[in-house]
XYZ file of C-alpha atoms in Angstrom:
355
model
C 2.950 59.192 18.949
C 3.019 57.082 15.825
C 2.424 53.357 16.335
C 5.542 51.240 15.839
C 5.650 49.111 12.676
C 4.718 45.496 13.197
C 7.548 43.154 12.454
C 6.741 39.809 10.918
C 7.075 36.785 13.190
C 10.169 34.674 12.524
C 9.451 31.491 10.569
C 9.207 28.205 12.400
C 11.949 25.573 12.084
C 9.766 23.527 9.727
C 9.169 26.552 7.493
C 12.806 27.424 7.361
C 13.608 23.950 6.015
C 10.942 24.125 3.314
C 11.645 27.567 1.823
C 12.509 27.241 -1.860
C 11.894 23.522 -1.971
C 9.562 22.018 -4.617
C 6.397 20.144 -3.808
C 7.904 16.826 -4.971
C 10.976 17.191 -2.717
C 8.763 18.064 0.290
C 6.673 14.946 -0.293
C 9.809 12.815 -0.634
C 11.320 14.445 2.551
C 8.212 13.746 4.508
C 8.035 10.108 3.272
C 11.725 9.442 4.058
C 11.146 10.890 7.515
C 8.620 8.074 8.188
C 11.044 5.324 9.185
C 8.238 2.657 9.348
C 7.167 3.366 5.780
C 10.696 3.419 4.431
C 11.699 0.133 6.103
C 8.404 -1.442 4.970
C 9.120 -0.357 1.344
C 12.642 -1.763 1.456
C 11.463 -5.099 2.931
C 8.769 -5.362 0.318
C 11.290 -4.831 -2.508
C 13.648 -7.366 -0.944
C 10.941 -9.970 -0.750
C 10.005 -9.327 -4.348
C 13.525 -9.514 -5.669
C 14.268 -12.610 -3.576
C 11.235 -14.492 -4.783
C 11.866 -13.673 -8.449
C 15.576 -14.541 -8.303
C 14.951 -17.802 -6.463
C 12.678 -19.553 -8.862
C 13.123 -17.338 -11.965
C 10.605 -15.399 -14.030
C 9.172 -16.919 -17.149
C 12.018 -18.450 -19.340
C 14.636 -16.976 -16.970
C 15.782 -19.588 -14.474
C 16.425 -18.881 -10.835
C 19.225 -19.809 -8.520
C 17.214 -22.369 -6.568
C 17.810 -25.968 -7.651
C 14.189 -27.155 -7.216
C 11.053 -26.349 -9.167
C 7.628 -25.709 -7.857
C 6.228 -28.586 -9.958
C 8.969 -31.267 -9.789
C 8.533 -34.218 -7.476
C 11.359 -35.158 -5.070
C 11.782 -38.027 -2.620
C 10.571 -37.039 0.843
C 13.256 -36.465 3.431
C 12.460 -36.767 7.087
C 8.805 -36.756 6.468
C 8.980 -33.485 4.545
C 10.119 -31.493 7.613
C 11.861 -28.168 6.992
C 15.647 -28.216 6.776
C 16.144 -24.499 7.381
C 18.445 -23.745 10.347
C 18.750 -20.314 11.855
C 20.547 -21.139 15.146
C 24.354 -20.736 15.037
C 26.567 -23.545 16.297
C 27.957 -21.412 19.205
C 24.401 -21.258 20.527
C 23.946 -24.980 20.390
C 22.294 -25.150 16.979
C 23.373 -26.855 13.765
C 24.434 -23.564 12.100
C 22.732 -21.204 9.668
C 21.941 -23.145 6.495
C 19.113 -23.708 3.967
C 19.496 -27.422 3.622
C 17.840 -29.488 0.878
C 14.279 -28.244 1.515
C 14.296 -25.200 3.790
C 10.511 -24.869 3.966
C 9.904 -28.630 3.929
C 7.945 -30.625 1.264
C 4.217 -31.158 0.700
C 2.523 -34.523 0.881
C 3.762 -35.624 -2.593
C 7.264 -34.390 -2.264
C 7.333 -30.932 -4.066
C 9.749 -28.433 -2.589
C 7.770 -26.043 -0.379
C 10.310 -23.176 -0.675
C 9.854 -23.140 -4.516
C 6.122 -23.243 -4.181
C 6.036 -20.372 -1.697
C 8.399 -18.190 -3.765
C 6.176 -18.825 -6.839
C 3.014 -17.971 -4.725
C 4.700 -14.664 -3.673
C 5.403 -13.849 -7.326
C 1.795 -14.378 -8.280
C 0.477 -12.344 -5.374
C 2.778 -9.438 -6.324
C 1.658 -9.711 -9.965
C -1.999 -9.597 -9.004
C -1.273 -6.677 -6.569
C 0.417 -4.480 -9.226
C -2.113 -5.299 -12.057
C -5.082 -4.635 -9.863
C -3.664 -1.519 -8.333
C -2.543 -0.047 -11.710
C -5.594 -0.994 -13.903
C -8.083 -0.329 -11.082
C -6.504 3.083 -10.275
C -6.585 4.169 -13.940
C -10.237 3.164 -14.351
C -11.318 4.598 -11.028
C -9.530 7.834 -11.621
C -11.045 8.377 -15.125
C -14.504 7.583 -13.963
C -14.255 9.764 -10.787
C -12.633 12.569 -12.669
C -15.380 12.653 -15.349
C -18.172 12.333 -12.815
C -16.753 15.053 -10.540
C -16.010 17.504 -13.361
C -19.130 17.316 -15.418
C -21.651 16.606 -12.607
C -25.337 16.544 -13.654
C -26.521 13.559 -15.716
C -22.964 12.275 -16.400
C -22.274 12.154 -12.663
C -25.656 10.451 -11.969
C -25.085 7.739 -14.596
C -21.561 6.905 -13.553
C -22.258 6.958 -9.876
C -25.276 4.648 -10.274
C -23.024 2.181 -12.122
C -20.536 2.472 -9.284
C -23.237 1.847 -6.734
C -24.410 -1.312 -8.490
C -20.796 -2.647 -8.377
C -20.414 -1.626 -4.700
C -23.679 -3.295 -3.620
C -22.623 -6.719 -4.777
C -19.910 -8.054 -2.491
C -16.528 -8.072 -4.164
C -15.825 -11.648 -3.164
C -19.012 -12.792 -4.992
C -18.073 -10.935 -8.240
C -14.502 -12.074 -7.781
C -15.592 -15.677 -7.522
C -17.458 -15.496 -10.755
C -14.538 -13.771 -12.477
C -12.020 -16.115 -10.974
C -14.010 -19.206 -12.001
C -14.075 -17.982 -15.635
C -10.469 -16.716 -15.880
C -8.464 -18.600 -13.194
C -7.441 -21.331 -15.577
C -6.056 -18.810 -18.109
C -3.247 -17.792 -15.772
C -2.498 -15.173 -13.223
C -2.293 -12.206 -15.666
C -5.830 -12.570 -17.122
C -7.133 -13.209 -13.644
C -5.597 -10.023 -12.251
C -6.828 -7.904 -15.232
C -10.418 -9.076 -14.914
C -10.343 -8.621 -11.052
C -9.098 -5.099 -11.624
C -12.235 -4.365 -13.682
C -14.295 -4.716 -10.506
C -11.884 -3.145 -8.025
C -12.018 0.611 -9.035
C -15.129 1.783 -7.255
C -13.522 3.101 -4.056
C -10.986 5.165 -5.882
C -13.691 6.490 -8.333
C -15.612 7.883 -5.318
C -12.548 9.365 -3.728
C -11.472 11.073 -6.960
C -14.993 12.263 -7.596
C -15.065 14.014 -4.264
C -11.656 15.605 -4.838
C -12.793 16.835 -8.269
C -15.974 18.372 -6.930
C -13.876 20.509 -4.589
C -11.036 21.430 -7.006
C -13.309 22.312 -10.047
C -14.450 25.462 -8.192
C -10.993 26.815 -7.638
C -9.629 29.987 -9.347
C -7.025 28.260 -11.465
C -9.734 26.065 -13.122
C -11.817 29.177 -13.898
C -8.691 30.845 -15.330
C -8.055 27.772 -17.565
C -11.689 27.946 -18.852
C -11.352 31.643 -19.586
C -8.012 30.971 -21.455
C -9.915 28.540 -23.733
C -8.489 25.240 -22.441
C -10.470 22.113 -23.398
C -12.180 19.973 -20.779
C -9.682 17.109 -21.261
C -6.824 19.528 -20.710
C -8.461 21.039 -17.614
C -9.077 17.608 -16.127
C -5.763 15.938 -16.777
C -3.376 18.895 -16.846
C -4.782 21.169 -14.186
C -7.078 19.323 -11.761
C -5.640 15.806 -11.679
C -2.146 16.847 -10.623
C -3.678 18.549 -7.549
C -5.573 15.272 -6.711
C -2.587 12.903 -7.283
C -1.949 12.524 -3.587
C -5.470 11.022 -3.069
C -4.947 8.743 -6.088
C -1.586 7.417 -4.914
C -2.719 6.732 -1.381
C -5.860 4.964 -2.628
C -3.782 2.852 -5.011
C -1.569 1.594 -2.169
C -4.636 0.620 -0.143
C -6.097 -1.104 -3.143
C -2.839 -3.018 -3.550
C -3.086 -4.449 -0.072
C -6.713 -5.399 -0.626
C -5.808 -7.066 -3.945
C -3.435 -9.493 -2.104
C -6.119 -10.547 0.252
C -8.751 -10.916 -2.568
C -6.483 -13.099 -4.656
C -5.583 -15.221 -1.608
C -9.299 -15.714 -0.653
C -10.286 -16.721 -4.214
C -7.319 -19.168 -4.538
C -8.182 -20.648 -1.149
C -11.735 -21.277 -2.414
C -10.134 -22.733 -5.600
C -11.686 -19.993 -7.700
C -8.482 -18.121 -8.470
C -5.107 -19.492 -9.652
C -5.458 -23.078 -10.852
C -2.921 -25.942 -10.806
C -0.297 -26.564 -12.075
C 0.373 -22.887 -11.145
C 0.419 -22.093 -7.428
C -0.640 -19.278 -5.174
C -0.271 -18.660 -1.497
C -4.057 -19.190 -0.865
C -3.961 -22.325 -3.078
C -1.058 -23.737 -1.109
C -2.935 -23.320 2.146
C -6.079 -24.833 0.657
C -4.171 -27.901 -0.573
C -2.588 -28.558 2.798
C -5.244 -27.540 5.302
C -5.965 -31.190 6.198
C -2.243 -31.557 7.324
C -2.308 -28.587 9.651
C -2.193 -30.718 12.813
C 0.523 -33.134 11.684
C 2.683 -30.818 9.481
C 1.929 -27.209 10.558
C 4.876 -25.777 8.570
C 2.760 -26.266 5.511
C 0.508 -23.545 6.887
C 3.089 -21.292 8.512
C 5.083 -20.169 5.502
C 2.333 -19.073 3.113
C 0.304 -17.496 5.916
C 3.341 -15.527 7.274
C 4.005 -14.096 3.781
C 0.314 -13.199 3.141
C 0.187 -11.196 6.284
C 3.655 -9.740 5.858
C 3.021 -8.502 2.318
C -0.306 -6.973 3.175
C 1.148 -5.190 6.283
C 4.120 -3.839 4.436
C 1.977 -2.371 1.662
C -0.373 -0.862 4.301
C 2.527 0.790 6.174
C 3.871 2.216 2.841
C 0.394 3.550 2.179
C 0.229 5.190 5.585
C 3.580 6.817 4.924
C 2.364 8.149 1.578
C -0.783 9.517 3.144
C 1.244 11.375 5.732
C 3.610 12.658 3.079
C 0.873 13.986 0.724
C -1.244 15.375 3.510
C 1.046 16.923 6.213
C -2.037 18.192 8.170
C -2.531 14.639 9.414
C 0.202 14.545 12.015
C 0.548 11.955 14.736
C -0.623 13.043 18.172
C 2.134 13.668 20.624
C 1.341 14.144 24.360
C 4.728 15.719 25.040
C 4.376 18.297 22.300
C 0.936 19.123 23.585
C 2.086 19.686 27.127
C 5.107 21.969 26.128
C 3.050 24.821 24.655
C 0.554 24.617 27.504
C 3.420 24.922 30.077
C 4.791 27.944 28.184
C 1.469 29.647 28.137
C 0.985 29.091 31.880
C 4.364 30.669 32.519
C 3.864 33.668 30.300
C 1.494 35.708 32.649
C 3.774 35.305 35.656
C 6.790 36.449 33.700
C 4.995 39.502 32.278
C 3.678 40.560 35.758
C 7.120 40.378 37.246
C 8.534 42.439 34.281
C 5.841 45.155 34.519
C 5.839 45.447 38.420
C 8.766 47.958 38.710
C 7.271 50.199 35.956
C 4.025 50.457 37.917
C 5.730 51.811 41.055
C 7.794 54.594 39.072
C 6.211 58.002 39.636
C 5.009 59.807 36.452
C 7.475 62.223 34.948
C 6.360 65.950 35.205
């Protein structure tokens, strides 16, 4: 008797939804499916837009009436006037008041200072993540593609930068460039923040350069630059984007630490770390001077990390979260399968053979 033809297994529900969908749409769908990452991204954008619109950006004024450098008479000892309890709950109603975050010891509005500090932290984050990612990607791509002496030289330079603690190098750079403004400070900090991305990209290039499509491009006569940036780099873009988001979160903490040590942003400009440093002596008597900048430092770093986790899961679907319920369901089905098959085959075993 000829053996029956094997029929292909039906596609899983996940495969049915991904048939005919481009890679970009798949990544976007996976990212939008991560509710924590999506909410974190929306909150981060809202905080950024709110801070820029409140105190303005450059020559563009904001809607808030106070400036982060103007002196004002202290009201109620500089206590916050923000009220979030409605009147029907026994509060004074939802209102900002004259100084919602309070005032510092010389009467400057703390809300304006905090919004300006958030702006500077976001500027440092974007500049460091973009410039550091570009430098690290180029260094890692060249080292991983050419290998040999080129790889050895570039990686030894990377090792030298990695060995020295980033806070020590940042302190030297911040001391020299902090007084020039937040943009030069962020740019020079980016020049020492590319090492982790360089190592990740190098490892990815070492793997991808041995693939068949790279050999086909070489045979077709493509130049090294075209192979690196047109063929290999698009396949490693997931690693680059995820590393960039993690670098962004680290940049916020680095700038905050340097400003707290007075080695980053210098007065009359303000930073979240500098605000905490200026008012650390008043923590016992006026703790709100510590609450607001510390809250936004932690919040910004957490939001960026959550977005980075969502991007990592979107670009690498193999890293799925462990679910105990999903693990038990296949095990239960496998345990029921032998019993079902024995019951189904029992009548056929008692049937006498046909003559």
